[in-house]
Coordinates of C-alpha atoms in Angstrom, one line a residue:
M1 CA -19.1 0.5 -18.6
W2 CA -17.8 2.3 -15.6
L3 CA -15.8 5.4 -16.8
A4 CA -12.9 7.2 -15.1
E5 CA -13.9 10.5 -16.5
N6 CA -13.2 12.9 -13.6
W7 CA -9.3 13.2 -14.1
N8 CA -7.7 16.6 -14.6
D9 CA -4.0 15.6 -14.2
Y10 CA -4.2 12.5 -16.4
K11 CA -5.7 12.3 -20.0
I12 CA -5.6 9.9 -22.9
I13 CA -5.0 12.3 -25.8
D14 CA -5.1 9.8 -28.6
T15 CA -4.8 6.2 -29.6
C16 CA -3.5 4.5 -32.7
N17 CA -1.6 1.4 -34.0
G18 CA -1.3 -0.5 -30.6
E19 CA -0.3 2.7 -28.6
K20 CA -1.9 5.4 -26.5
L21 CA -0.7 9.0 -26.1
E22 CA -1.2 10.1 -22.4
R23 CA -0.6 13.2 -20.3
W24 CA 0.6 12.6 -16.8
G25 CA 0.6 15.9 -15.2
E26 CA 2.6 18.1 -17.4
Y27 CA 4.4 15.3 -19.2
F28 CA 3.4 13.4 -22.3
F29 CA 4.1 9.7 -23.0
I30 CA 3.4 7.1 -25.6
R31 CA 2.8 3.5 -24.2
P32 CA 1.7 0.2 -25.9
D33 CA -1.9 -0.9 -25.4
P34 CA -3.1 -4.3 -26.8
Q35 CA -6.7 -3.0 -27.1
V36 CA -5.7 -0.3 -29.6
I37 CA -6.1 -2.3 -32.9
W38 CA -7.0 0.7 -35.2
N39 CA -4.7 2.9 -37.1
Y40 CA -6.7 6.2 -37.0
K41 CA -5.3 9.3 -35.3
H42 CA -7.5 12.2 -34.1
N43 CA -4.5 14.4 -33.3
E44 CA -1.6 13.7 -35.6
K45 CA 0.5 16.8 -34.3
A46 CA 0.4 15.7 -30.7
W47 CA 2.3 12.5 -31.3
H48 CA 5.4 14.4 -32.3
N49 CA 5.9 16.3 -29.0
V50 CA 6.3 13.7 -26.2
D51 CA 8.5 13.3 -23.2
G52 CA 9.0 9.6 -23.6
R53 CA 8.0 6.5 -25.4
Y54 CA 8.0 2.9 -24.2
I55 CA 9.4 0.6 -27.0
R56 CA 8.7 -3.0 -26.8
S57 CA 11.4 -5.5 -27.6
N58 CA 10.8 -8.5 -30.0
K59 CA 12.5 -10.6 -27.4
G60 CA 10.0 -9.5 -24.6
G61 CA 10.0 -6.6 -22.3
G62 CA 11.2 -3.2 -23.5
Q63 CA 12.7 0.2 -22.6
W64 CA 11.9 3.7 -22.4
D65 CA 13.1 6.2 -25.0
I66 CA 13.1 9.4 -22.9
K67 CA 13.2 12.5 -25.0
T68 CA 13.3 15.2 -22.3
R69 CA 16.5 15.9 -20.5
N70 CA 14.8 17.5 -17.6
L71 CA 12.3 14.7 -16.9
P72 CA 12.3 14.1 -13.1
E73 CA 12.8 10.8 -11.7
S74 CA 9.2 11.0 -10.2
W75 CA 6.5 13.6 -9.8
K76 CA 3.0 14.0 -8.2
I77 CA -0.4 14.0 -9.8
S78 CA -3.8 14.5 -8.2
Y79 CA -7.2 12.9 -8.5
R80 CA -9.8 14.9 -6.7
N81 CA -8.1 15.5 -3.3
L82 CA -5.8 12.4 -3.7
K83 CA -2.2 12.6 -4.5
F84 CA -0.1 9.9 -6.2
I85 CA 3.7 9.7 -7.0
V86 CA 4.3 8.5 -10.7
K87 CA 7.3 7.6 -12.6
P88 CA 8.3 5.5 -15.7
T89 CA 9.2 2.0 -14.7
G90 CA 11.0 -0.9 -16.6
F91 CA 7.7 -2.6 -17.2
K92 CA 6.0 0.3 -19.1
H93 CA 4.0 1.2 -16.0
T94 CA 4.0 4.4 -14.1
G95 CA 2.8 3.2 -10.7
L96 CA -0.7 4.0 -11.2
F97 CA -3.7 2.6 -13.2
P98 CA -5.9 5.7 -14.0
E99 CA -9.0 3.6 -14.9
Q100 CA -9.2 2.5 -11.3
A101 CA -10.5 6.0 -10.4
A102 CA -13.9 4.7 -11.2
N103 CA -13.5 2.3 -8.4
W104 CA -11.9 5.0 -6.1
D105 CA -15.1 7.0 -6.3
F106 CA -17.1 4.0 -5.4
I107 CA -15.0 3.2 -2.5
M108 CA -15.0 6.8 -1.1
E109 CA -18.8 7.0 -1.5
K110 CA -19.5 3.8 0.2
I111 CA -17.2 4.5 3.1
E112 CA -18.4 8.1 3.6
N113 CA -22.1 7.1 3.5
S114 CA -21.8 4.0 5.7
G115 CA -21.8 6.2 9.0
R116 CA -19.5 3.7 10.8
D117 CA -15.9 2.6 11.1
I118 CA -14.8 0.5 8.2
K119 CA -12.0 -2.0 8.1
V120 CA -10.6 -2.5 4.6
L121 CA -8.5 -5.3 3.2
N122 CA -6.6 -4.4 0.0
L123 CA -5.1 -7.5 -1.6
F124 CA -2.5 -7.2 -4.4
G125 CA -2.6 -3.5 -3.3
Y126 CA 0.2 -2.3 -5.6
T127 CA 1.2 1.3 -4.9
G128 CA -1.9 2.0 -3.0
G129 CA -4.5 3.8 -5.2
A130 CA -7.5 2.2 -3.5
T131 CA -5.8 2.3 -0.1
I132 CA -5.4 6.1 -0.3
A133 CA -9.0 6.4 -1.4
A134 CA -10.2 4.4 1.6
L135 CA -7.8 6.2 4.0
S136 CA -9.1 9.6 2.7
K137 CA -12.6 8.7 4.1
G138 CA -11.4 7.5 7.5
A139 CA -11.3 3.8 7.0
S140 CA -8.6 1.6 8.5
V141 CA -6.7 -0.4 5.7
C142 CA -4.6 -3.6 5.7
H143 CA -2.5 -3.2 2.5
V144 CA -1.0 -6.5 1.2
D145 CA 1.5 -6.9 -1.7
A146 CA 4.2 -9.4 -2.2
S147 CA 6.7 -6.9 -3.4
K148 CA 8.8 -4.9 -0.8
G149 CA 9.7 -2.2 -3.4
I150 CA 6.1 -1.6 -4.3
M151 CA 5.2 -1.5 -0.7
N152 CA 7.7 1.3 -0.2
W153 CA 6.1 3.1 -3.1
C154 CA 2.7 2.8 -1.4
K155 CA 4.2 4.2 1.8
D156 CA 5.5 7.2 -0.3
N157 CA 1.9 7.7 -1.5
V158 CA 0.6 7.6 2.0
Y159 CA 3.1 10.3 3.2
A160 CA 2.3 12.4 0.1
N161 CA -1.3 12.6 1.3
G162 CA -0.3 13.3 4.9
F163 CA -2.0 10.0 5.9
E164 CA 1.1 8.5 7.7
N165 CA -0.7 8.6 11.1
R166 CA -3.9 7.1 9.9
N167 CA -4.7 3.4 10.6
I168 CA -2.9 1.3 8.0
R169 CA -1.0 -2.0 8.1
Y170 CA 1.7 -2.8 5.5
I171 CA 2.0 -6.5 4.8
V172 CA 4.6 -7.9 2.4
D173 CA 3.3 -11.4 1.9
D174 CA 1.6 -13.9 -0.5
A175 CA -2.0 -13.0 -0.7
V176 CA -3.4 -16.5 -0.2
K177 CA -1.1 -17.4 2.8
F178 CA -1.9 -14.0 4.5
V179 CA -5.7 -14.6 4.1
E180 CA -5.3 -18.1 5.6
R181 CA -3.5 -16.7 8.6
E182 CA -6.2 -14.0 9.0
I183 CA -8.8 -16.7 9.1
R184 CA -7.1 -18.6 11.8
R185 CA -6.6 -15.4 13.8
G186 CA -10.3 -14.6 13.4
N187 CA -9.6 -11.1 12.0
K188 CA -12.6 -9.6 10.0
Y189 CA -13.0 -6.8 7.5
D190 CA -15.9 -4.8 6.3
A191 CA -14.6 -4.4 2.7
V192 CA -12.2 -6.3 0.5
I193 CA -10.5 -5.0 -2.6
M194 CA -8.5 -7.4 -4.8
D195 CA -6.6 -6.4 -7.9
P196 CA -4.7 -9.7 -8.8
P197 CA -2.3 -9.9 -11.7
S198 CA -3.0 -12.3 -14.6
Y199 CA 0.2 -14.1 -13.8
G200 CA 2.8 -13.5 -11.0
R201 CA 5.0 -14.9 -8.4
G202 CA 5.0 -14.5 -4.7
P203 CA 8.0 -13.6 -2.5
N204 CA 9.1 -17.3 -2.2
G205 CA 8.5 -18.1 -5.9
E206 CA 4.8 -19.0 -5.6
I207 CA 3.1 -19.1 -9.0
W208 CA -0.1 -17.2 -9.5
K209 CA -2.4 -17.7 -12.5
L210 CA -5.7 -15.9 -12.4
E211 CA -7.9 -18.3 -14.1
D212 CA -6.7 -21.1 -11.7
K213 CA -6.8 -19.1 -8.4
I214 CA -9.4 -16.4 -8.5
Y215 CA -12.6 -18.4 -7.6
G216 CA -11.0 -20.1 -4.8
L217 CA -9.5 -16.9 -3.4
V218 CA -12.8 -15.1 -3.6
E219 CA -14.5 -18.0 -1.8
L220 CA -11.7 -18.0 0.8
L221 CA -12.1 -14.3 1.4
T222 CA -15.7 -14.7 2.4
N223 CA -14.3 -16.1 5.6
V224 CA -12.7 -12.8 6.6
L225 CA -15.7 -10.7 6.0
S226 CA -17.5 -9.3 9.0
D227 CA -21.1 -9.9 9.9
N228 CA -22.1 -6.7 8.2
P229 CA -19.8 -6.3 5.2
L230 CA -20.0 -3.1 3.1
F231 CA -18.5 -4.0 -0.3
F232 CA -16.2 -6.4 -2.3
I233 CA -14.3 -5.4 -5.4
V234 CA -12.4 -7.7 -7.7
N235 CA -10.5 -6.5 -10.7
S236 CA -9.2 -8.4 -13.8
Y237 CA -6.9 -7.3 -16.6
T238 CA -6.7 -10.7 -18.2
T239 CA -7.5 -10.5 -21.9
G240 CA -10.7 -12.4 -22.7
F241 CA -11.9 -12.5 -19.1
A242 CA -15.4 -11.0 -19.5
P243 CA -17.1 -9.0 -16.7
T244 CA -19.8 -11.7 -16.5
V245 CA -17.2 -14.1 -15.2
L246 CA -16.5 -11.8 -12.3
Y247 CA -20.3 -11.3 -11.8
N248 CA -20.8 -15.1 -11.7
I249 CA -17.9 -15.6 -9.2
L250 CA -19.3 -12.9 -6.8
S251 CA -22.8 -14.3 -7.1
M252 CA -21.7 -17.8 -6.3
T253 CA -19.5 -16.8 -3.3
V254 CA -20.0 -13.5 -1.6
N255 CA -23.7 -12.9 -2.5
K256 CA -24.5 -16.5 -1.6
K257 CA -23.3 -15.8 2.0
Y258 CA -24.3 -12.1 2.3
K259 CA -27.3 -11.1 0.2
G260 CA -26.7 -7.8 -1.6
K261 CA -26.2 -6.5 -5.1
V262 CA -23.7 -7.7 -7.7
E263 CA -22.6 -5.8 -10.7
A264 CA -19.7 -6.2 -13.2
Q265 CA -18.7 -3.9 -16.0
E266 CA -15.7 -3.0 -18.1
L267 CA -13.6 -0.1 -17.0
G268 CA -12.9 2.6 -19.5
I269 CA -11.2 6.0 -20.0
P270 CA -12.5 8.6 -22.5
V271 CA -10.1 9.6 -25.3
E272 CA -9.8 13.3 -25.4
N273 CA -11.5 15.1 -28.3
S274 CA -13.2 12.1 -29.7
S275 CA -16.1 9.8 -28.9
F276 CA -13.8 6.8 -28.3
I277 CA -13.4 5.0 -25.0
L278 CA -10.5 2.9 -24.3
P279 CA -11.4 -0.3 -22.4
C280 CA -9.1 -1.1 -19.5
G281 CA -10.1 -4.4 -17.9
S282 CA -13.0 -5.4 -15.9
T283 CA -14.4 -4.9 -12.4
G284 CA -16.9 -6.9 -10.4
R285 CA -18.6 -5.3 -7.3
W286 CA -20.6 -6.7 -4.5
E287 CA -22.3 -4.3 -2.2
A288 CA -24.7 -4.4 0.7
L289 CA -28.2 -3.3 0.2

């Protein structure tokens, strides 16, 4: 398991009964988590002093119960030298997936040690965690997401880090259609990061189902890799989608064309003051040898 264990501004304080108690900067929240199927609390007292709780509805979705009057609309947290704007959203998320810090470390190390200019394609880039990591080490990034609102959030994160003058392209588009156009244009990238949803819709209503699309998209993306690619990362949050599936996909596609090293593991975040680790999806990585 790859652990996101170097956070200072984010912590999982405790987990119990389908929920996790987290600290985001100076604010504490309770959010649902389907992996938490136990009913044991390490820190009973901490659960009673929170700034907000996301409550699921029996009809689907849910809403925030904000308990602090002076909770700001948004605030910044840091990971190493990276800065991110977070805020509670209507879909229980805060605009950042902290477990991805394990991949940010990998991205920054690979780019920094490459000794060359690196072009990165970040598909389903969300609010730009991996994009910020790549930009911080001097890479150029093409950031692709189907949501205009999420793209604006990514831009805010770029500005929060002072990276607005670095080499970044913002593309609001369906991922598959964009990649197909890049192939026709002959555009190439030294690294690909993809963080696809389990299910989603593109800007024109295109339906995305991970199990139906992921193999074909990874295979398609081998056509935009440069002659000397550095790495390829694919994430999955689909329940029951084992890391071995990602390992097999990368082995049959990227590693077949560019001989390197393939690994796949769960991502996890340590739970404070306990020996527990909360699993948070899976990641497959291909890297050049």
